[in-house]
XYZ file of C-alpha atoms in Angstrom:
571
model
C -206.746 30.492 21.459
C -203.117 29.622 22.406
C -201.756 28.051 19.059
C -203.073 31.317 17.602
C -201.073 33.459 19.819
C -197.965 31.176 18.733
C -198.767 31.538 15.058
C -198.829 35.322 15.740
C -194.921 35.473 17.642
C -193.777 32.874 15.764
C -194.732 35.052 12.808
C -193.167 38.312 14.098
C -190.176 36.441 14.737
C -189.823 35.601 11.432
C -191.263 38.833 10.056
C -187.338 40.238 12.160
C -185.587 37.511 10.994
C -186.315 37.997 7.428
C -186.121 42.400 8.033
C -182.707 41.605 9.579
C -181.327 39.579 7.055
C -182.188 41.621 4.513
C -180.352 44.686 6.828
C -177.125 43.273 6.679
C -177.467 41.827 2.876
C -174.795 44.119 1.692
C -172.662 43.795 4.365
C -171.745 40.437 5.688
C -168.696 41.275 6.810
C -168.143 44.859 9.183
C -166.636 46.339 12.487
C -168.479 45.996 15.324
C -169.052 49.414 16.992
C -168.745 49.572 20.478
C -171.192 50.674 23.272
C -173.843 52.223 20.741
C -176.667 53.945 22.080
C -179.544 51.805 23.077
C -182.847 51.601 21.420
C -186.264 49.495 21.205
C -184.922 48.186 17.884
C -182.061 46.503 19.324
C -183.656 45.222 22.448
C -185.791 43.218 20.007
C -183.061 42.331 17.055
C -180.384 41.979 19.163
C -181.513 38.780 21.998
C -182.852 37.356 18.635
C -179.682 37.262 16.142
C -177.252 36.118 19.649
C -179.548 33.380 19.524
C -179.312 32.749 15.868
C -175.394 33.317 16.578
C -175.157 30.785 19.351
C -177.086 27.588 17.716
C -174.224 27.618 15.030
C -170.618 26.832 14.739
C -169.133 30.263 16.555
C -165.388 30.709 16.176
C -163.052 33.463 17.115
C -159.559 33.514 15.706
C -156.490 35.745 16.361
C -153.694 34.393 14.198
C -153.075 30.629 14.601
C -155.286 30.175 17.478
C -158.664 29.615 17.151
C -161.598 29.120 19.677
C -164.899 27.588 19.502
C -167.848 27.026 21.196
C -166.745 23.520 23.233
C -164.034 26.108 24.373
C -167.018 27.950 25.913
C -167.424 31.149 23.406
C -170.704 32.844 23.583
C -172.943 36.075 22.314
C -174.413 37.908 24.345
C -177.816 39.872 24.398
C -176.329 42.533 24.054
C -174.536 41.060 20.366
C -171.109 41.650 22.089
C -168.994 38.210 22.031
C -167.868 36.627 25.358
C -164.525 34.928 26.240
C -163.826 32.784 28.588
C -160.605 34.809 31.232
C -158.002 31.139 30.251
C -158.404 31.803 26.569
C -157.419 35.668 26.923
C -153.455 35.364 26.921
C -153.731 33.105 24.107
C -155.926 35.217 22.118
C -154.211 39.082 22.697
C -150.721 37.752 23.880
C -151.197 39.631 27.024
C -151.212 38.742 30.935
C -154.822 37.346 32.198
C -155.127 36.952 35.597
C -157.856 36.271 37.461
C -158.696 37.347 41.528
C -160.687 35.758 43.776
C -162.793 34.518 40.707
C -164.029 38.301 40.753
C -161.432 40.654 39.419
C -159.436 40.063 35.787
C -156.502 42.185 35.392
C -155.049 42.022 31.833
C -151.566 43.852 30.947
C -149.657 43.997 27.912
C -147.137 46.512 26.706
C -147.935 49.766 29.505
C -151.642 49.049 29.409
C -153.641 47.884 32.134
C -157.367 46.460 32.043
C -159.245 45.485 35.316
C -162.681 44.165 34.793
C -164.717 43.469 38.036
C -167.468 40.801 37.703
C -171.489 41.461 36.880
C -170.327 45.465 37.230
C -170.078 47.333 33.782
C -167.399 49.664 35.597
C -164.139 48.874 34.155
C -160.433 50.261 34.436
C -158.431 51.125 32.002
C -154.538 53.137 33.008
C -156.263 54.221 36.342
C -158.964 55.363 34.459
C -162.595 54.268 35.161
C -164.830 53.970 32.541
C -168.681 52.355 31.955
C -170.551 50.009 29.714
C -173.606 48.336 29.278
C -171.242 45.509 28.672
C -170.867 43.746 32.516
C -168.036 40.925 32.733
C -170.281 37.348 34.047
C -169.718 34.433 35.516
C -171.047 30.872 33.780
C -170.414 27.370 34.077
C -167.946 28.195 36.805
C -166.334 30.680 34.544
C -165.138 34.343 34.207
C -166.333 36.001 31.207
C -165.061 39.004 29.024
C -166.455 41.279 26.373
C -163.751 40.457 23.679
C -164.086 43.966 21.904
C -163.646 46.040 24.943
C -160.243 43.726 25.395
C -159.542 44.297 21.607
C -159.796 48.307 22.016
C -157.903 48.549 25.291
C -154.876 46.119 23.426
C -154.561 47.875 20.256
C -156.669 44.714 18.387
C -159.408 45.326 15.641
C -162.429 43.210 15.886
C -164.406 42.096 12.625
C -167.462 39.594 13.065
C -168.607 37.624 9.881
C -172.062 37.372 9.697
C -171.780 34.835 7.128
C -169.286 32.468 8.217
C -170.698 32.941 12.463
C -166.185 33.572 12.764
C -165.331 36.847 14.815
C -161.165 38.167 13.660
C -158.599 39.871 15.943
C -155.958 41.344 13.868
C -153.003 43.438 15.924
C -152.692 46.599 14.434
C -149.872 47.877 16.973
C -147.060 49.399 15.807
C -145.022 48.232 19.746
C -142.383 45.757 18.968
C -142.570 44.478 22.231
C -145.272 42.791 24.654
C -143.183 43.791 27.937
C -143.069 47.233 29.771
C -140.199 48.966 31.123
C -140.147 47.087 34.437
C -142.590 44.215 36.037
C -142.692 42.566 39.364
C -144.612 39.564 40.258
C -144.671 41.351 43.579
C -146.585 43.905 42.313
C -149.271 41.585 41.050
C -149.656 40.062 44.822
C -148.321 36.879 42.963
C -145.116 35.916 44.931
C -144.848 33.045 46.678
C -143.189 32.100 50.116
C -139.289 32.090 50.442
C -137.950 29.027 52.244
C -134.332 28.384 52.910
C -132.643 25.506 51.386
C -130.565 24.945 54.064
C -127.556 22.764 53.838
C -129.244 20.309 51.614
C -128.270 20.913 47.370
C -132.023 21.540 46.645
C -131.664 24.446 44.340
C -132.754 23.218 41.796
C -136.428 21.689 43.450
C -136.741 24.843 45.174
C -136.970 26.842 41.785
C -139.423 24.200 40.120
C -141.653 24.477 42.907
C -141.267 28.293 43.266
C -141.988 28.627 39.564
C -144.759 26.100 39.209
C -146.347 28.363 42.832
C -146.546 31.253 40.665
C -147.998 30.077 37.869
C -151.061 29.162 39.143
C -151.215 32.117 41.505
C -153.073 34.278 42.528
C -156.312 31.874 41.372
C -154.490 29.140 43.577
C -152.675 29.575 46.107
C -150.601 26.234 47.250
C -147.110 25.381 48.291
C -145.278 22.323 47.011
C -143.093 19.484 48.552
C -139.737 20.218 47.888
C -138.545 16.971 49.770
C -140.815 15.127 47.778
C -138.734 16.196 44.355
C -135.543 16.026 45.270
C -136.222 12.593 47.493
C -138.789 10.789 45.712
C -137.868 10.850 42.165
C -136.356 8.129 39.833
C -133.046 9.018 40.079
C -130.101 7.779 42.503
C -129.142 11.036 43.687
C -129.551 12.530 47.323
C -130.362 15.729 48.503
C -126.987 16.712 49.471
C -125.213 16.100 45.545
C -127.624 18.361 43.999
C -129.634 18.022 40.625
C -130.870 20.161 37.776
C -133.872 21.584 36.100
C -134.209 17.745 33.884
C -134.615 15.770 37.142
C -137.602 18.167 37.974
C -138.741 17.990 34.262
C -138.726 14.563 34.421
C -140.340 14.241 38.293
C -143.284 16.176 36.829
C -143.672 14.720 33.289
C -143.922 10.793 35.233
C -146.766 12.537 37.604
C -144.815 11.657 40.531
C -145.680 15.168 41.674
C -145.876 17.618 42.586
C -146.956 17.077 46.179
C -148.250 19.130 48.809
C -145.544 20.725 51.649
C -147.674 19.671 54.530
C -148.111 16.028 53.690
C -144.031 15.774 52.723
C -142.426 18.578 55.171
C -139.069 19.956 54.200
C -135.838 18.919 55.751
C -136.784 15.864 57.139
C -134.331 13.254 55.363
C -137.547 10.920 54.144
C -140.064 11.369 52.074
C -143.408 9.676 51.201
C -143.769 7.535 47.711
C -147.288 6.831 47.954
C -148.279 10.304 48.245
C -149.849 11.049 44.304
C -149.589 13.982 42.470
C -151.881 17.046 43.006
C -151.550 18.560 39.630
C -150.264 17.577 36.473
C -147.516 19.062 34.759
C -147.997 18.214 30.823
C -145.906 21.430 29.163
C -142.922 22.811 30.231
C -140.985 24.766 27.836
C -137.390 25.594 27.486
C -136.006 29.029 26.645
C -133.518 29.730 24.173
C -130.240 30.594 26.537
C -129.780 34.713 26.825
C -133.376 35.349 24.764
C -134.182 38.327 27.517
C -137.042 39.454 25.432
C -138.466 35.696 25.932
C -138.106 35.186 29.265
C -139.446 38.500 30.224
C -142.515 37.771 28.086
C -142.682 34.448 29.712
C -142.713 35.537 33.118
C -145.483 38.999 32.587
C -147.698 35.591 30.525
C -147.391 32.391 33.109
C -145.387 33.103 35.607
C -141.608 32.844 37.442
C -138.986 31.783 35.084
C -136.598 28.976 36.354
C -133.447 29.551 35.375
C -129.190 29.605 36.114
C -126.135 31.511 37.849
C -122.947 31.250 38.600
C -122.928 31.254 42.765
C -120.137 33.312 44.068
C -121.361 33.687 47.841
C -120.987 31.363 50.533
C -123.386 32.176 52.657
C -126.551 34.545 53.051
C -124.281 37.172 54.208
C -121.542 36.574 52.322
C -120.363 39.777 50.045
C -117.875 40.087 47.119
C -117.138 41.647 43.787
C -119.746 40.368 42.515
C -122.746 41.160 45.186
C -123.465 44.094 46.869
C -125.246 43.807 50.122
C -126.333 46.866 50.711
C -128.432 47.041 47.227
C -128.888 43.315 46.832
C -127.303 43.718 43.209
C -125.655 40.709 42.573
C -122.743 41.243 38.762
C -121.024 37.886 37.985
C -118.855 38.153 34.806
C -116.529 34.992 35.349
C -115.994 32.461 33.305
C -118.027 29.708 35.889
C -120.584 27.653 34.858
C -123.749 28.098 36.654
C -124.528 26.027 39.844
C -127.622 27.657 41.544
C -130.768 28.216 40.107
C -133.321 30.724 40.861
C -136.932 32.300 39.587
C -137.056 35.316 37.590
C -140.132 36.990 38.726
C -139.396 40.656 37.258
C -136.884 43.414 35.635
C -136.000 46.330 35.855
C -135.007 48.171 32.585
C -133.543 51.249 33.949
C -132.152 49.699 37.445
C -128.846 51.504 38.005
C -125.245 49.826 37.282
C -123.950 51.671 39.914
C -125.933 49.692 42.187
C -123.960 46.699 41.779
C -120.322 46.318 43.480
C -118.416 46.410 40.271
C -120.050 48.545 37.326
C -121.325 46.373 34.462
C -121.852 47.695 31.331
C -125.192 49.568 31.335
C -128.180 49.494 33.183
C -131.359 46.809 34.166
C -131.583 43.835 35.990
C -133.846 41.029 36.580
C -135.296 40.966 39.895
C -134.394 36.922 41.162
C -135.886 34.890 43.950
C -133.755 32.745 46.076
C -133.793 29.704 48.181
C -131.965 31.074 50.780
C -134.386 32.879 53.196
C -136.113 35.854 54.611
C -132.728 37.161 55.630
C -130.944 36.913 51.891
C -131.131 39.969 49.784
C -133.872 41.971 49.744
C -135.794 39.767 51.784
C -134.784 36.628 49.597
C -135.268 38.418 46.675
C -132.029 40.143 44.778
C -131.606 41.926 41.629
C -128.757 40.396 38.921
C -127.185 42.709 35.765
C -128.210 42.034 32.748
C -124.772 41.668 31.631
C -124.441 38.582 33.896
C -122.452 36.062 32.224
C -124.673 33.130 33.184
C -127.883 34.847 34.417
C -131.017 33.765 31.622
C -129.136 29.953 30.655
C -131.037 26.601 31.385
C -134.481 28.226 31.321
C -137.670 26.369 32.352
C -140.879 27.954 31.870
C -144.335 25.322 33.278
C -146.843 26.248 30.742
C -149.369 24.074 30.983
C -150.381 22.701 34.718
C -153.925 21.153 34.737
C -156.053 19.305 37.837
C -154.603 16.132 38.723
C -158.131 13.948 36.999
C -157.208 15.738 33.304
C -156.547 11.680 32.533
C -157.142 8.825 33.790
C -153.832 6.768 32.872
C -150.534 7.101 31.921
C -148.174 4.553 30.255
C -144.364 5.235 29.860
C -141.140 3.412 30.307
C -138.928 6.807 31.303
C -139.234 7.537 34.952
C -135.866 9.625 34.559
C -136.985 11.450 31.017
C -134.197 13.747 28.935
C -131.061 11.983 29.640
C -129.824 12.133 26.167
C -130.822 12.069 22.434
C -130.460 9.118 19.389
C -130.838 9.349 15.994
C -129.632 8.552 12.884
C -127.448 11.636 11.666
C -130.135 13.130 9.731
C -133.144 15.795 11.099
C -135.794 13.077 11.615
C -136.656 9.799 13.353
C -138.848 6.881 13.890
C -139.888 6.412 17.456
C -142.194 3.674 19.103
C -143.515 2.222 22.769
C -146.077 -0.408 23.136
C -147.950 -0.413 26.207
C -150.943 -3.506 27.272
C -154.092 -1.466 28.077
C -155.444 -2.966 31.651
C -159.277 -1.897 30.450
C -161.245 -0.579 27.653
C -159.421 2.954 27.523
C -159.620 6.302 24.857
C -156.089 7.182 23.770
C -156.740 10.858 24.008
C -153.002 12.293 24.115
C -149.513 11.989 24.368
C -146.547 12.989 25.932
C -142.830 13.466 24.619
C -139.443 15.696 23.995
C -138.519 18.293 21.886
C -135.044 18.217 21.365
C -134.844 21.842 19.689
C -136.488 24.981 18.316
C -138.621 24.151 15.130
C -139.611 20.682 15.737
C -141.963 18.795 13.675
C -144.362 15.937 14.994
C -146.794 13.057 13.391
C -148.339 11.199 16.135
C -149.852 8.088 15.254
C -151.261 4.874 17.349
C -151.965 1.504 16.380
C -154.625 0.390 18.736
C -154.134 -3.816 18.127
C -150.081 -4.395 18.142
C -148.954 -7.936 17.746
C -145.757 -7.682 16.118
C -143.614 -4.747 14.403
C -145.259 -5.834 11.344
C -148.440 -4.285 13.095
C -146.795 -0.460 13.169
C -147.690 -0.288 9.562
C -151.758 0.175 10.091
C -150.899 2.944 12.722
C -153.598 6.057 11.883
C -152.678 9.566 12.459
C -153.054 10.963 15.438
C -152.035 14.664 15.507
C -149.095 16.753 13.835
C -148.001 20.219 13.981
C -144.515 22.293 14.945
C -143.335 23.224 17.900
C -141.192 26.234 18.289
C -139.640 25.901 21.856
C -137.304 22.854 22.848
C -138.629 21.097 26.025
C -141.759 18.663 26.906
C -145.286 18.200 25.832
C -148.516 17.009 25.800
C -150.250 16.839 22.556
C -154.203 16.128 22.357
C -155.507 14.434 19.650
C -158.763 15.436 17.991
C -160.216 12.324 17.931
C -159.182 9.658 20.661
C -158.771 6.538 19.490
C -160.228 3.423 21.610
C -158.041 0.186 22.630
C -159.726 -3.238 23.972
C -158.999 -4.932 27.220
C -155.978 -7.321 27.454
C -154.903 -5.746 23.839
C -151.192 -4.151 23.438
C -151.007 -0.807 21.726
C -148.718 1.438 20.084
C -147.843 4.518 20.142
C -145.738 5.951 17.408
C -143.764 9.617 16.975
C -142.062 10.635 13.986
C -140.165 14.057 15.184
C -137.636 16.238 12.766
C -135.673 19.373 14.497
C -134.351 21.496 13.095
C -130.517 21.362 13.073
C -130.760 17.569 15.319
C -128.991 15.137 13.791
C -130.135 13.132 16.872
C -133.674 14.687 17.783
C -135.412 11.607 19.942
C -135.198 12.108 23.545
C -134.258 8.673 25.320
C -133.174 7.804 28.624
C -130.109 5.476 29.195
C -127.697 4.653 32.178
C -125.370 7.929 31.926
C -123.921 8.303 34.870
C -124.358 8.005 38.911
C -127.820 9.642 38.839
C -129.500 7.414 36.118
C -127.675 4.013 37.189
C -131.382 2.727 38.535
C -132.728 3.201 34.960
C -134.872 0.317 34.224
C -134.878 -0.909 30.497
C -137.549 -4.267 31.312
C -140.396 -1.619 31.857
C -141.645 -2.004 28.424
C -141.035 -2.084 24.510
C -139.944 0.308 22.100
C -138.528 0.823 18.895
C -136.606 3.071 16.661
C -136.944 3.295 12.513
C -134.611 5.747 10.197
C -137.938 5.897 7.842
C -141.139 3.960 9.208
C -140.725 1.103 7.502
C -137.655 -1.323 9.170
C -137.755 -0.975 13.255
C -135.468 -1.949 15.463
C -135.871 -2.594 19.413
C -134.400 -0.033 20.998
C -133.738 -1.501 24.175
C -131.536 -4.509 22.852
C -130.143 -2.733 20.068
C -129.430 0.937 21.993
C -129.731 -0.131 25.516
C -132.272 2.790 26.286
C -135.466 3.771 26.111
C -137.410 6.019 24.398
C -139.326 8.871 25.833
C -143.174 8.761 24.659
C -145.564 8.506 26.784
C -149.422 7.836 26.106
C -152.320 8.950 27.869
C -155.522 7.290 28.417
C -158.947 7.513 29.222
C -161.454 4.365 31.038
C -164.371 3.663 28.957
C -167.793 1.715 30.496
C -166.998 -1.963 29.646
C -170.850 -1.754 27.815
C -169.628 1.027 25.925
């Protein structure tokens, strides 16, 4: 009797799927209609269709960005595509912040969309709406329905049954994704205010503050400025100051960050044995004075580190550039930047009359300083859009991983991007050779793009013996990077290296309008006098055919890292 029932049920399922196939045979691609009235046919058909969809290769594409089942997307029983919150930003070019893993706030243009876990009611620009689709949690991730987000942010959402592919097309006529004003403090994403005191550590405070704001509100952490400014590879004391490239090198090398509680500020000592609690794998440099992109990155990621010229002697001073009563700063001289702060917001309508000297027009960035709560507006101040130096040397920390993302890092450039090398054209090859201490999979490489519109190709030689071995390398990844900065490129397929073998990472890099596109580390000044040229083997080549030892020939190291995961010796 059990077999008879099974055959009957199977027959019904086959019949329903056949009817579904016939129904859509003349309309393989259609626009999803949201929130249709429930009926008995949907209750029967939709779970079956969703099950069929989820058993095939499923993808969602928006512009050049595609996510797949491996990224966590799935079709629910209401035939709605559910996407994890950490993929929403890339898909819709919007901010997507999760609060206590229960509330998801999405912002773009002047639109605010709020979802609540397991609640069908959502908010759009302050108004409440109800739908049968409730955000849910799966494998620890918050999931929201793609079609509701698409409708709110002015995207057309089309589903192809034949291809099992959903496509998002931005149909908005708005030129900018940012609102006229924005403030991380209003989003509960502000961080603690600190006082750098007598030390020249503004560069480290700005980097740490930016990273903390990017991790918030999901994570509320306090990282150590002492560790970044002391336990790095530069021969410079806290009194001598520093710049954003030093922070980038420290982070790219996995020397930090560490927690403030483990290395408190201001005691003139640091613990070199502490290990990084996060791995910063991508740091993008926004072009000088590109205010639109700065705003986008503040909204999408968090605080952006930047520079200005500081004309003030202390927290209580004022002059023709700074109005203490309004906490408004406008420097219009010719001095170059000497102080780092963090942009945490802006106001296009901030009155020009608030400044001690009248700038050309309204508008200001909201900046977080490192001079304690007594400075400005409880540690914050406003900098005119027309300030000479605001918006120079901008760093956005755009990929911050947990510290277990890779098992090993191979590197020779602890001081990072000190200079550049090349052959007078926009393209050059560089290679670093490393020794595998165990059986490992090479899964990613890290390097600097020294300018905008950088094309790269990464090759791996799994069994390096001599320079001629480099010709046998396999292509592991290729692509284009829009902005300068430090990048980690994950490979689609890992490349295994055996224990005790040498392996090589090869980078072909071509940067538009750059004659020396390859980043190098060398002894350039007193801060980099401890650069070690004996910590590895590197080569440079014009065409990838003839290779020159870069340590011996040019007294420098190539900035090219490898990331690996350990493999069981029995595998």
